[in-house]
Tab-separated table of C-alpha atoms and ligand atoms in Angstrom:
chain	number	residue	atom	x	y	z
B	1187	MET	CA	33.861	-23.459	17.457
B	1188	THR	CA	33.451	-26.608	15.530
B	1189	LEU	CA	30.518	-27.555	13.255
B	1190	SER	CA	29.096	-29.655	16.108
B	1191	ARG	CA	25.676	-28.038	15.615
B	1192	ARG	CA	25.311	-30.287	12.805
B	1193	GLY	CA	25.263	-33.107	15.290
B	1194	PHE	CA	22.999	-31.183	17.616
B	1195	LEU	CA	20.394	-31.124	14.801
B	1196	ALA	CA	19.576	-34.672	15.598
B	1197	VAL	CA	16.329	-33.554	17.136
B	1198	GLY	CA	12.858	-34.921	17.176
B	1199	ALA	CA	10.717	-31.988	16.094
B	1200	ALA	CA	7.930	-33.375	13.999
B	1201	LEU	CA	7.423	-31.897	10.658
B	1202	THR	CA	4.001	-31.622	9.356
B	1203	LEU	CA	3.860	-32.259	5.700
B	1204	THR	CA	0.755	-30.157	5.320
B	1205	SER	CA	-0.310	-31.263	1.968
B	1206	CYS	CA	0.808	-32.155	-1.501
B	1207	GLY	CA	1.586	-29.885	-4.484
B	1208	SER	CA	-1.934	-29.713	-5.769
B	1209	GLU	CA	-2.829	-27.349	-2.952
B	1210	ALA	CA	-3.842	-23.960	-4.116
B	1211	LYS	CA	-3.077	-22.056	-0.960
B	1212	PRO	CA	0.337	-21.589	0.396
B	1213	ALA	CA	0.548	-22.631	3.951
B	1214	GLN	CA	2.369	-21.079	6.816
B	1215	ALA	CA	5.599	-22.867	7.865
B	1216	GLY	CA	6.863	-22.280	11.166
B	1217	GLU	CA	6.098	-22.110	14.828
B	1218	LEU	CA	4.336	-19.263	16.480
B	1219	LEU	CA	6.414	-17.465	19.167
B	1220	ARG	CA	4.127	-15.406	21.460
B	1221	SER	CA	4.994	-12.048	22.847
B	1222	LYS	CA	5.057	-11.665	26.627
B	1223	ALA	CA	4.587	-7.916	26.216
B	1224	PRO	CA	1.071	-6.726	25.904
B	1225	LEU	CA	0.447	-6.300	22.227
B	1226	PRO	CA	-0.067	-2.736	21.083
B	1227	GLU	CA	-3.266	-1.432	19.686
B	1228	PRO	CA	-3.002	-1.454	15.867
B	1229	PHE	CA	-3.099	1.608	13.731
B	1230	LYS	CA	-1.812	3.986	16.268
B	1231	VAL	CA	1.754	4.472	15.129
B	1232	PRO	CA	2.497	6.300	11.960
B	1233	LEU	CA	4.329	4.410	9.193
B	1234	PRO	CA	7.963	5.298	9.348
B	1235	ILE	CA	9.916	5.832	6.176
B	1236	PRO	CA	13.550	4.769	6.497
B	1237	PRO	CA	15.921	7.709	5.834
B	1238	VAL	CA	17.745	7.817	2.620
B	1239	LYS	CA	21.467	7.366	3.216
B	1240	LYS	CA	23.752	10.233	2.111
B	1241	PRO	CA	27.304	9.488	0.738
B	1242	VAL	CA	30.265	10.740	2.636
B	1243	ARG	CA	31.905	11.587	-0.561
B	1244	THR	CA	31.554	11.182	-4.197
B	1245	ASP	CA	33.898	11.087	-7.136
B	1246	ALA	CA	33.792	10.304	-10.859
B	1247	ALA	CA	34.193	6.609	-10.078
B	1248	ALA	CA	31.842	6.008	-7.194
B	1249	ASP	CA	29.734	7.167	-4.249
B	1250	TYR	CA	31.202	6.362	-0.861
B	1251	TYR	CA	29.201	5.553	2.230
B	1252	ARG	CA	29.901	4.603	5.766
B	1253	VAL	CA	27.549	2.573	7.941
B	1254	VAL	CA	27.938	1.783	11.618
B	1255	GLN	CA	26.432	-1.437	12.764
B	1256	ARG	CA	25.514	-0.716	16.364
B	1257	LYS	CA	23.050	-1.355	19.170
B	1258	ALA	CA	20.277	1.178	19.888
B	1259	ARG	CA	17.256	1.182	22.091
B	1260	LEU	CA	14.256	1.923	19.957
B	1261	GLU	CA	10.659	2.508	20.909
B	1262	ILE	CA	9.071	-0.052	18.703
B	1263	LEU	CA	6.148	-0.932	21.003
B	1264	PRO	CA	4.730	2.285	22.458
B	1265	GLY	CA	6.125	2.837	25.994
B	1266	LEU	CA	8.873	0.127	25.760
B	1267	LYS	CA	12.363	-0.009	24.673
B	1268	THR	CA	13.665	-2.636	22.296
B	1269	GLU	CA	17.441	-3.218	21.940
B	1270	VAL	CA	18.129	-3.673	18.283
B	1271	MET	CA	21.246	-4.412	16.213
B	1272	GLY	CA	20.907	-1.981	13.455
B	1273	TYR	CA	22.737	-0.491	10.357
B	1274	ASP	CA	23.303	3.019	11.921
B	1275	GLY	CA	21.301	1.880	14.785
B	1276	LEU	CA	18.065	1.701	12.795
B	1277	LEU	CA	15.507	-0.954	12.045
B	1278	PRO	CA	15.172	-1.172	9.110
B	1279	GLY	CA	18.606	0.289	8.229
B	1280	PRO	CA	18.803	3.385	6.028
B	1281	THR	CA	17.591	3.064	2.417
B	1282	PHE	CA	20.129	3.256	-0.391
B	1283	ASP	CA	18.738	5.046	-3.322
B	1284	LEU	CA	21.063	4.652	-6.211
B	1285	ARG	CA	21.590	4.696	-9.967
B	1286	SER	CA	22.103	1.679	-12.102
B	1287	GLY	CA	25.802	1.458	-13.268
B	1288	ARG	CA	27.077	3.855	-10.694
B	1289	THR	CA	29.267	2.075	-8.145
B	1290	THR	CA	28.542	2.270	-4.470
B	1291	VAL	CA	31.363	1.729	-1.984
B	1292	ILE	CA	30.151	1.075	1.607
B	1293	GLU	CA	32.449	0.990	4.558
B	1294	GLN	CA	30.832	-1.132	7.173
B	1295	VAL	CA	31.926	-0.491	10.717
B	1296	ASN	CA	31.137	-3.199	13.208
B	1297	GLU	CA	30.445	-1.746	16.766
B	1298	LEU	CA	28.473	-4.692	17.856
B	1299	ASP	CA	29.588	-7.496	20.095
B	1300	SER	CA	29.328	-10.220	17.424
B	1301	SER	CA	30.676	-10.810	13.984
B	1302	THR	CA	28.582	-9.813	10.959
B	1303	VAL	CA	28.484	-10.335	7.197
B	1304	VAL	CA	26.613	-8.025	4.797
B	1305	HIS	CA	25.021	-9.423	1.849
B	1306	LEU	CA	23.205	-7.404	-0.890
B	1307	HIS	CA	20.276	-9.589	-1.834
B	1308	GLY	CA	19.585	-9.454	-5.493
B	1309	GLY	CA	22.878	-7.750	-6.244
B	1310	HIS	CA	25.045	-8.655	-9.243
B	1311	THR	CA	28.023	-8.385	-6.950
B	1312	PRO	CA	31.754	-9.614	-7.176
B	1313	ALA	CA	32.204	-12.568	-4.819
B	1314	THR	CA	34.600	-10.568	-2.646
B	1315	SER	CA	31.660	-8.245	-1.700
B	1316	ASP	CA	28.750	-10.633	-1.765
B	1317	GLY	CA	28.944	-11.621	1.921
B	1318	TRP	CA	30.196	-15.213	1.872
B	1319	PRO	CA	29.015	-16.499	5.264
B	1320	LEU	CA	32.622	-16.836	6.685
B	1321	ASP	CA	33.879	-13.515	5.291
B	1322	LEU	CA	33.406	-12.221	8.784
B	1323	LEU	CA	33.587	-8.620	9.987
B	1324	MET	CA	34.472	-8.902	13.608
B	1325	PRO	CA	33.983	-6.172	16.229
B	1326	PRO	CA	37.333	-4.635	17.319
B	1327	GLY	CA	38.585	-6.605	20.255
B	1328	GLU	CA	37.117	-9.852	19.431
B	1329	SER	CA	39.803	-12.299	18.942
B	1330	HIS	CA	39.938	-14.826	16.050
B	1331	ALA	CA	39.708	-17.510	18.712
B	1332	GLY	CA	36.157	-16.380	19.575
B	1333	HIS	CA	33.165	-18.502	18.918
B	1334	HIS	CA	32.866	-17.179	15.376
B	1335	ALA	CA	36.319	-18.051	14.141
B	1336	MET	CA	36.188	-20.681	11.447
B	1337	PRO	CA	38.559	-21.583	8.750
B	1338	GLY	CA	38.172	-20.563	5.111
B	1339	GLY	CA	36.814	-17.000	5.390
B	1340	ASP	CA	38.364	-13.714	4.667
B	1341	VAL	CA	38.048	-12.202	8.185
B	1342	LYS	CA	38.377	-8.490	8.869
B	1343	THR	CA	38.234	-6.629	12.123
B	1344	GLY	CA	36.456	-3.316	12.881
B	1345	SER	CA	35.623	-2.292	9.337
B	1346	ARG	CA	35.174	-3.690	5.894
B	1347	THR	CA	34.434	-2.201	2.502
B	1348	TYR	CA	31.830	-3.707	0.269
B	1349	THR	CA	31.714	-2.573	-3.367
B	1350	TYR	CA	28.556	-2.756	-5.337
B	1351	PRO	CA	28.857	-2.011	-9.101
B	1352	ASN	CA	25.085	-1.850	-9.390
B	1353	THR	CA	25.409	-3.093	-12.984
B	1354	GLN	CA	21.856	-4.250	-13.268
B	1355	ARG	CA	18.502	-2.869	-14.131
B	1356	ALA	CA	16.274	-0.846	-11.734
B	1357	ALA	CA	14.949	-2.909	-8.773
B	1358	MET	CA	14.449	-2.937	-5.182
B	1359	LEU	CA	17.101	-5.120	-3.575
B	1360	TRP	CA	17.731	-5.498	0.041
B	1361	TYR	CA	20.774	-5.832	2.276
B	1362	HIS	CA	20.978	-7.973	5.344
B	1363	ASP	CA	23.203	-9.988	7.650
B	1364	HIS	CA	24.509	-13.307	6.344
B	1365	THR	CA	26.650	-14.554	9.041
B	1366	MET	CA	27.042	-18.418	9.083
B	1367	ASP	CA	24.821	-19.996	11.698
B	1368	TYR	CA	23.618	-16.524	13.005
B	1369	THR	CA	21.754	-14.884	10.182
B	1370	ALA	CA	18.277	-15.573	11.507
B	1371	PRO	CA	18.770	-13.993	15.028
B	1372	GLN	CA	20.911	-11.147	13.593
B	1373	VAL	CA	18.332	-10.232	10.846
B	1374	TYR	CA	15.563	-10.590	13.481
B	1375	ARG	CA	17.342	-8.103	15.775
B	1376	GLY	CA	17.422	-5.571	12.926
B	1377	LEU	CA	20.269	-6.084	10.356
B	1378	PHE	CA	18.284	-5.456	7.207
B	1379	GLY	CA	17.552	-2.549	4.948
B	1380	VAL	CA	16.369	-1.535	1.432
B	1381	HIS	CA	18.694	-0.875	-1.581
B	1382	ILE	CA	16.809	0.639	-4.570
B	1383	ILE	CA	18.522	0.836	-8.013
B	1384	ARG	CA	16.975	3.249	-10.486
B	1385	ASP	CA	17.523	3.574	-14.218
B	1386	ASP	CA	16.481	5.838	-17.119
B	1387	GLU	CA	14.067	3.211	-18.605
B	1388	GLU	CA	12.103	3.267	-15.389
B	1389	ASP	CA	12.335	6.951	-14.817
B	1390	ARG	CA	10.576	7.671	-18.121
B	1391	LEU	CA	7.403	5.757	-16.885
B	1392	PRO	CA	4.630	7.902	-15.453
B	1393	LEU	CA	4.510	5.918	-12.220
B	1394	PRO	CA	3.585	7.394	-8.864
B	1395	ALA	CA	6.667	8.953	-7.325
B	1396	GLY	CA	7.932	11.120	-4.405
B	1397	ASP	CA	5.876	10.407	-1.332
B	1398	ARG	CA	3.517	8.301	-3.464
B	1399	GLU	CA	6.229	5.700	-3.849
B	1400	ILE	CA	6.676	3.857	-0.540
B	1401	PRO	CA	8.868	0.896	0.505
B	1402	LEU	CA	6.932	-1.369	2.812
B	1403	VAL	CA	9.363	-3.797	4.633
B	1404	ILE	CA	7.183	-6.383	6.410
B	1405	ALA	CA	8.688	-8.354	9.259
B	1406	ASP	CA	7.059	-10.277	12.150
B	1407	ARG	CA	8.595	-10.240	15.581
B	1408	ALA	CA	7.816	-11.293	19.204
B	1409	PHE	CA	8.668	-9.254	22.284
B	1410	ASP	CA	9.444	-9.961	25.967
B	1411	ASP	CA	7.603	-8.220	28.535
B	1412	ASN	CA	10.358	-5.620	28.951
B	1413	GLY	CA	10.255	-4.812	25.233
B	1414	ALA	CA	13.263	-6.893	24.133
B	1415	PHE	CA	13.015	-8.999	21.156
B	1416	LEU	CA	12.147	-12.705	22.034
B	1417	TYR	CA	14.095	-15.196	19.898
B	1418	PRO	CA	14.340	-18.938	20.758
B	1419	VAL	CA	18.162	-19.375	20.597
B	1420	ALA	CA	19.197	-22.789	21.195
B	1421	LYS	CA	20.783	-23.740	24.607
B	1422	ASP	CA	24.252	-24.041	23.176
B	1423	GLY	CA	23.806	-20.621	21.743
B	1424	ILE	CA	23.975	-21.626	18.140
B	1425	GLY	CA	21.009	-21.998	15.817
B	1426	VAL	CA	17.441	-22.175	17.103
B	1427	GLU	CA	15.568	-24.332	19.633
B	1428	PRO	CA	14.666	-27.616	18.010
B	1429	GLN	CA	10.962	-26.854	18.163
B	1430	TYR	CA	11.445	-23.786	16.012
B	1431	MET	CA	13.508	-25.485	13.309
B	1432	GLU	CA	10.606	-24.976	10.940
B	1433	GLY	CA	10.824	-21.231	11.423
B	1434	VAL	CA	10.141	-18.515	13.926
B	1435	ILE	CA	6.854	-16.747	13.560
B	1436	GLY	CA	6.158	-13.676	15.692
B	1437	ASP	CA	2.832	-12.352	16.798
B	1438	VAL	CA	3.571	-8.594	16.068
B	1439	THR	CA	3.677	-7.449	12.463
B	1440	LEU	CA	6.187	-4.481	11.864
B	1441	VAL	CA	6.023	-2.506	8.649
B	1442	ASN	CA	9.180	-0.399	8.269
B	1443	GLY	CA	9.912	-1.163	11.831
B	1444	ALA	CA	6.459	-0.008	13.389
B	1445	PRO	CA	3.802	-2.331	14.767
B	1446	TRP	CA	0.660	-2.329	12.561
B	1447	PRO	CA	1.125	1.204	11.559
B	1448	VAL	CA	-1.109	3.681	9.909
B	1449	HIS	CA	-0.492	5.837	6.904
B	1450	GLU	CA	-2.409	8.758	5.532
B	1451	VAL	CA	-2.827	8.747	1.745
B	1452	ASP	CA	-4.366	10.935	-0.993
B	1453	ALA	CA	-7.270	9.340	-3.051
B	1454	VAL	CA	-4.720	8.514	-5.863
B	1455	ARG	CA	-2.464	5.856	-7.102
B	1456	TYR	CA	0.493	4.758	-4.935
B	1457	ARG	CA	3.403	2.562	-5.748
B	1458	LEU	CA	4.117	0.254	-2.872
B	1459	ARG	CA	7.474	-1.550	-3.009
B	1460	ILE	CA	6.815	-4.454	-0.602
B	1461	LEU	CA	9.504	-6.650	0.821
B	1462	ASN	CA	8.796	-9.646	3.020
B	1463	ALA	CA	11.806	-9.383	5.391
B	1464	SER	CA	10.316	-11.853	7.864
B	1465	ASN	CA	12.392	-14.864	8.950
B	1466	ALA	CA	9.785	-17.511	8.011
B	1467	ARG	CA	6.362	-15.947	7.792
B	1468	ARG	CA	4.374	-15.831	4.383
B	1469	TYR	CA	1.782	-13.284	3.742
B	1470	GLU	CA	-1.198	-13.225	1.438
B	1471	LEU	CA	-1.815	-9.603	1.399
B	1472	ALA	CA	-5.399	-8.332	0.673
B	1473	VAL	CA	-7.346	-5.061	1.206
B	1474	ASP	CA	-10.194	-5.559	3.654
B	1475	ARG	CA	-12.698	-3.464	1.868
B	1476	GLY	CA	-13.614	-1.813	-1.442
B	1477	PRO	CA	-12.347	-2.355	-4.969
B	1478	ALA	CA	-8.673	-1.917	-4.488
B	1479	LYS	CA	-6.528	-4.573	-6.071
B	1480	PHE	CA	-2.763	-4.939	-6.634
B	1481	VAL	CA	-1.472	-4.057	-10.077
B	1482	GLN	CA	1.982	-5.761	-10.070
B	1483	ILE	CA	4.521	-3.765	-12.039
B	1484	GLY	CA	7.738	-5.266	-10.820
B	1485	SER	CA	9.138	-8.356	-9.092
B	1486	ASP	CA	12.463	-9.097	-7.313
B	1487	GLY	CA	14.639	-8.199	-10.267
B	1488	GLY	CA	12.757	-5.095	-11.537
B	1489	LEU	CA	9.926	-4.150	-13.838
B	1490	LEU	CA	7.710	-6.836	-15.584
B	1491	ASP	CA	7.199	-6.466	-19.314
B	1492	ALA	CA	3.508	-5.647	-18.665
B	1493	PRO	CA	1.419	-5.119	-15.452
B	1494	VAL	CA	-0.348	-8.142	-13.914
B	1495	GLU	CA	-3.400	-7.696	-11.703
B	1496	HIS	CA	-3.822	-9.603	-8.383
B	1497	LYS	CA	-6.653	-9.648	-5.939
B	1498	THR	CA	-4.296	-10.832	-3.292
B	1499	LEU	CA	-0.479	-10.988	-3.116
B	1500	VAL	CA	1.318	-14.072	-1.889
B	1501	ILE	CA	4.701	-13.030	-0.636
B	1502	ALA	CA	7.345	-15.374	0.813
B	1503	PRO	CA	10.322	-14.441	2.774
B	1504	ALA	CA	12.745	-12.315	0.822
B	1505	GLU	CA	10.531	-11.830	-2.187
B	1506	ARG	CA	9.631	-8.373	-3.389
B	1507	PHE	CA	6.525	-7.117	-5.189
B	1508	ASP	CA	6.244	-3.745	-6.765
B	1509	VAL	CA	2.607	-2.821	-7.058
B	1510	ILE	CA	0.277	0.057	-7.707
B	1511	VAL	CA	-2.715	0.422	-5.532
B	1512	ASP	CA	-5.335	3.046	-6.551
B	1513	PHE	CA	-7.132	4.672	-3.760
B	1514	SER	CA	-9.258	6.987	-6.031
B	1515	PRO	CA	-12.403	4.876	-5.615
B	1516	TYR	CA	-12.345	5.686	-1.905
B	1517	GLN	CA	-13.695	8.784	-0.181
B	1518	PRO	CA	-11.950	10.925	2.279
B	1519	GLY	CA	-12.320	9.409	5.740
B	1520	ASP	CA	-12.266	5.797	4.397
B	1521	GLU	CA	-9.930	3.330	5.970
B	1522	VAL	CA	-8.363	0.546	4.074
B	1523	THR	CA	-6.537	-2.109	5.806
B	1524	LEU	CA	-3.910	-4.455	4.350
B	1525	VAL	CA	-4.454	-7.900	6.002
B	1526	ASN	CA	-2.876	-11.275	5.731
B	1527	LYS	CA	-5.263	-13.850	4.509
B	1528	LEU	CA	-2.912	-16.691	5.443
B	1529	ASP	CA	-3.408	-15.748	9.107
B	1530	ASN	CA	-7.170	-15.187	9.372
B	1531	ASN	CA	-7.007	-11.684	7.983
B	1532	ALA	CA	-4.600	-10.482	10.582
B	1533	ASN	CA	-3.851	-6.894	10.419
B	1534	VAL	CA	-0.669	-5.665	8.572
B	1535	LEU	CA	-1.101	-1.998	7.822
B	1536	ARG	CA	-3.870	0.658	7.455
B	1537	PHE	CA	-4.176	3.400	4.979
B	1538	LYS	CA	-6.347	6.361	5.899
B	1539	VAL	CA	-7.667	8.200	2.765
B	1540	ALA	CA	-7.274	11.820	3.747
B	1541	ARG	CA	-8.358	13.768	0.575
B	1542	LYS	CA	-9.007	13.785	-3.029
B	1543	ALA	CA	-6.127	15.027	-5.043
B	1544	VAL	CA	-4.852	15.345	-8.582
B	1545	ASP	CA	-3.229	12.282	-9.962
B	1546	GLU	CA	-0.882	12.543	-12.963
B	1547	SER	CA	0.346	8.917	-12.705
B	1548	SER	CA	-0.630	6.183	-14.950
B	1549	ILE	CA	0.191	2.512	-15.460
B	1550	PRO	CA	1.562	1.972	-18.925
B	1551	ALA	CA	0.549	-1.270	-20.673
B	1552	LYS	CA	4.108	-1.804	-21.660
B	1553	LEU	CA	6.522	-1.362	-18.677
B	1554	SER	CA	9.947	-2.778	-19.800
B	1555	SER	CA	11.442	-4.502	-22.763
B	1556	TYR	CA	13.530	-7.238	-21.337
B	1557	ALA	CA	13.645	-10.472	-23.229
B	1558	VAL	CA	11.383	-13.270	-21.992
B	1559	LEU	CA	13.796	-16.122	-22.339
B	1560	PRO	CA	12.742	-18.893	-24.582
B	1561	LYS	CA	13.305	-22.300	-22.972
B	1562	PRO	CA	16.583	-23.400	-24.668
B	1563	ALA	CA	17.192	-26.931	-25.684
B	1564	GLY	CA	20.265	-28.807	-24.559
B	1565	VAL	CA	21.251	-26.659	-21.720
B	1566	VAL	CA	22.968	-27.722	-18.499
B	1567	ARG	CA	20.369	-28.958	-16.093
B	1568	ARG	CA	20.846	-29.229	-12.300
B	1569	LYS	CA	18.711	-30.352	-9.597
B	1570	TRP	CA	18.605	-28.854	-6.125
B	1571	ARG	CA	16.614	-30.881	-3.672
B	1572	PHE	CA	15.567	-29.082	-0.437
B	1573	SER	CA	14.628	-31.381	2.294
B	1574	ARG	CA	14.829	-32.357	5.909
B	1575	GLY	CA	18.006	-34.259	6.276
B	1576	ASP	CA	17.752	-37.596	8.131
B	1577	ALA	CA	20.557	-39.386	6.569
B	1578	GLY	CA	23.458	-40.081	8.869
B	1579	GLU	CA	24.162	-37.651	11.685
B	1580	HIS	CA	22.468	-34.588	10.298
B	1581	LYS	CA	18.840	-34.118	11.085
B	1582	GLY	CA	18.553	-30.455	10.134
B	1583	TRP	CA	17.732	-29.062	6.691
B	1584	THR	CA	19.822	-30.011	3.706
B	1585	ILE	CA	20.300	-29.309	0.025
B	1586	ASN	CA	20.774	-32.485	-2.106
B	1587	GLY	CA	21.034	-34.237	1.177
B	1588	LYS	CA	24.008	-32.263	2.384
B	1589	PRO	CA	24.027	-29.644	5.211
B	1590	PHE	CA	25.966	-26.538	4.337
B	1591	ASP	CA	29.671	-27.057	4.354
B	1592	PRO	CA	31.732	-23.994	3.412
B	1593	ALA	CA	34.438	-26.221	2.101
B	1594	VAL	CA	32.253	-27.894	-0.420
B	1595	MET	CA	30.984	-26.447	-3.672
B	1596	GLN	CA	28.041	-28.340	-4.902
B	1597	ALA	CA	28.394	-27.141	-8.549
B	1598	GLN	CA	30.824	-25.426	-10.909
B	1599	VAL	CA	28.905	-23.177	-13.053
B	1600	LYS	CA	30.168	-21.692	-16.266
B	1601	LEU	CA	29.599	-18.025	-16.784
B	1602	ASP	CA	27.458	-16.902	-19.734
B	1603	GLN	CA	25.773	-20.202	-20.088
B	1604	ASP	CA	22.007	-20.936	-19.819
B	1605	GLU	CA	21.180	-23.416	-17.210
B	1606	ILE	CA	17.940	-24.899	-16.146
B	1607	TRP	CA	17.833	-25.445	-12.387
B	1608	SER	CA	15.003	-27.549	-10.740
B	1609	PHE	CA	14.103	-26.890	-7.200
B	1610	VAL	CA	12.575	-29.794	-5.562
B	1611	THR	CA	10.968	-29.586	-2.044
B	1612	ASP	CA	9.591	-31.619	0.802
B	1613	VAL	CA	7.800	-28.941	2.706
B	1614	HIS	CA	7.596	-25.184	1.816
B	1615	HIS	CA	10.856	-23.535	0.985
B	1616	PRO	CA	11.595	-20.094	-0.469
B	1617	VAL	CA	14.541	-20.761	-2.614
B	1618	HIS	CA	17.118	-17.974	-3.275
B	1619	VAL	CA	20.004	-17.719	-5.626
B	1620	HIS	CA	22.907	-15.274	-5.247
B	1621	LEU	CA	24.577	-13.416	-8.190
B	1622	ALA	CA	21.902	-13.755	-10.979
B	1623	PRO	CA	18.189	-13.404	-11.303
B	1624	PHE	CA	16.236	-16.196	-13.004
B	1625	GLN	CA	12.976	-16.654	-14.882
B	1626	VAL	CA	10.510	-19.330	-13.747
B	1627	LEU	CA	9.881	-21.760	-16.521
B	1628	SER	CA	7.437	-24.192	-14.859
B	1629	ARG	CA	5.830	-24.967	-11.570
B	1630	GLY	CA	4.701	-28.426	-10.753
B	1631	GLY	CA	5.257	-29.458	-14.301
B	1632	GLY	CA	2.754	-26.790	-15.635
B	1633	LYS	CA	2.834	-23.193	-16.278
B	1634	PRO	CA	4.539	-20.779	-13.956
B	1635	GLY	CA	2.389	-19.585	-11.059
B	1636	GLY	CA	0.559	-16.339	-10.873
B	1637	TYR	CA	3.296	-14.663	-8.817
B	1638	ASP	CA	6.206	-15.883	-10.891
B	1639	ALA	CA	6.341	-13.271	-13.596
B	1640	GLY	CA	9.516	-11.363	-14.402
B	1641	TRP	CA	13.027	-11.732	-13.085
B	1642	LYS	CA	13.107	-13.422	-9.685
B	1643	ASP	CA	15.832	-14.083	-7.244
B	1644	THR	CA	13.697	-15.952	-4.726
B	1645	VAL	CA	10.814	-18.415	-5.551
B	1646	ASP	CA	8.491	-19.888	-3.161
B	1647	VAL	CA	8.399	-23.554	-3.798
B	1648	ARG	CA	5.460	-25.280	-2.318
B	1649	PRO	CA	5.340	-28.737	-0.454
B	1650	ALA	CA	6.355	-31.540	-2.752
B	1651	GLU	CA	6.793	-29.344	-5.666
B	1652	VAL	CA	9.219	-28.794	-8.481
B	1653	VAL	CA	9.964	-25.363	-9.865
B	1654	ASP	CA	12.211	-25.071	-12.905
B	1655	VAL	CA	14.011	-21.868	-13.542
B	1656	LEU	CA	16.280	-20.575	-16.321
B	1657	VAL	CA	19.388	-18.870	-14.960
B	1658	ARG	CA	22.636	-17.478	-16.410
B	1659	PHE	CA	25.398	-16.097	-14.376
B	1660	THR	CA	27.659	-13.383	-15.859
B	1661	ALA	CA	30.766	-11.317	-15.161
B	1662	HIS	CA	31.826	-12.484	-11.671
B	1663	LYS	CA	33.832	-15.643	-10.871
B	1664	GLY	CA	33.869	-16.985	-7.402
B	1665	LYS	CA	31.965	-18.628	-4.576
B	1666	TYR	CA	28.321	-17.947	-4.377
B	1667	LEU	CA	25.189	-19.400	-2.504
B	1668	ILE	CA	22.014	-21.032	-3.133
B	1669	HIS	CA	19.720	-21.464	-0.120
B	1670	CYS	CA	16.417	-21.501	1.583
B	1671	HIS	CA	15.372	-17.989	2.764
B	1672	ASN	CA	13.399	-19.270	5.587
B	1673	LEU	CA	16.320	-17.982	7.824
B	1674	GLU	CA	15.841	-20.713	10.465
B	1675	HIS	CA	16.195	-23.309	7.679
B	1676	GLU	CA	19.166	-21.356	6.388
B	1677	ASP	CA	20.971	-21.284	9.669
B	1678	MET	CA	20.173	-24.908	10.235
B	1679	ALA	CA	22.273	-25.534	7.119
B	1680	MET	CA	19.924	-25.438	4.195
B	1681	MET	CA	22.499	-23.755	2.069
B	1682	ALA	CA	24.961	-24.770	-0.590
B	1683	GLY	CA	27.978	-23.095	-2.210
B	1684	PHE	CA	28.525	-23.139	-6.028
B	1685	GLU	CA	31.408	-21.620	-7.873
B	1686	THR	CA	31.185	-19.648	-11.117
B	1687	ILE	CA	34.045	-20.328	-13.398
Y	2712	C2O	CU1	18.719	-12.696	1.132
Y	2712	C2O	CU2	21.728	-15.379	0.710
Y	2712	C2O	O1	20.299	-13.967	1.010
Y	2713	CU	CU1	21.019	-13.025	-1.846
Y	2714	CU	CU1	13.305	-24.028	3.844
């Protein structure tokens, strides 16, 4: 295909500039897509826990895995079947549970009928395994002349091996599809999963563990009357229908792949590792009753130096929050529901407190000892402006006025050098940088926000706001990406390449 979609983006969808940067509440960006299937009753389906992936072999150098990307028909809504595109046919895919510094080699096999790209989000990964959007893995049989064939990528057919050195501190990363122009629909259909890295520093902490440590992968979807996923693909098959260019918001909330599930807990502390895997939806999570709050212990890039308490948790697409919730003030029989305050307290997940139990966990006042970076003087500064493009032909989303062009590197960035990057927005954009985490220095000219602590790789930049971050890339030279993680914005070209040198 050609990049003609860039021309197609000349559409008239009205963008509502909801407010200016002084607004305290984050707004929802996106367009609601309603299910045609009857919505299931909430809290009937138990919370699934994605299985932990086992290596096929292991040696002194690495652990080796094999994942098959395939279609599967899953019962997501009770009584209906949904065709998913899943890693090992699962939604979410299997969880990788790994040690820092130990290399993971994953053979990805494509048995789908479209090309894919795997990206490890938050990974300190060599460029050849980072999932450049044109480094396609094509299913066997699809010819290079197919609609995905584009110049400039390292294209493989059938299977491809990704190597992750995991040379980074303990954190919950995630992996997901990153195919140019098709990320949003392919993630929507199931190509995402969790990648947990552990290390000795974290293992020494008396945090809740075992079945009291739970990944919660939240993603909204809409369903057709036969159970199929609804997604508003544009008429020409590329990108999203114009009226959804702000983002696709579904009316069913899945947690670990189940609609509004329920989970039985003991009246003790739990460690909830929350990922917003939604294409566009933001959440402000709150508990509907009682004293429970969120004690944040970690963010995208691992543990904070000290815990931070939140009454509610605002989480944009691709962000992770590692929190402790204490159920000990509740009585057996109590029900505690996680709701989304940004959406009229819509349901997300219910906990049923089953019994009193012994709790040996605690939350240390000091969690980790990473350096909080001082704001250096005289560093390289770069500005990344995220906006709707209306210059020239392109009317989609742009960075610094340019739609994504895989042939263009918007910056050459020296390794081992501190840089201050400013993210500037028109409307709400969750901004993500590959290869290195960053620390938020300021938001709107003032202090970092309440959810900006620690090492981040995705930061929610509100309408007409500027967020400054300090970033330093290390070890790997090559082509990497900065982009908006609203996946409809990303597919509609709000992405830029940069090169580390
Ligand atoms: Cu989560 Cu470039 O991606
Ligand atoms: Cu990423
Ligand atoms: Cu955006």
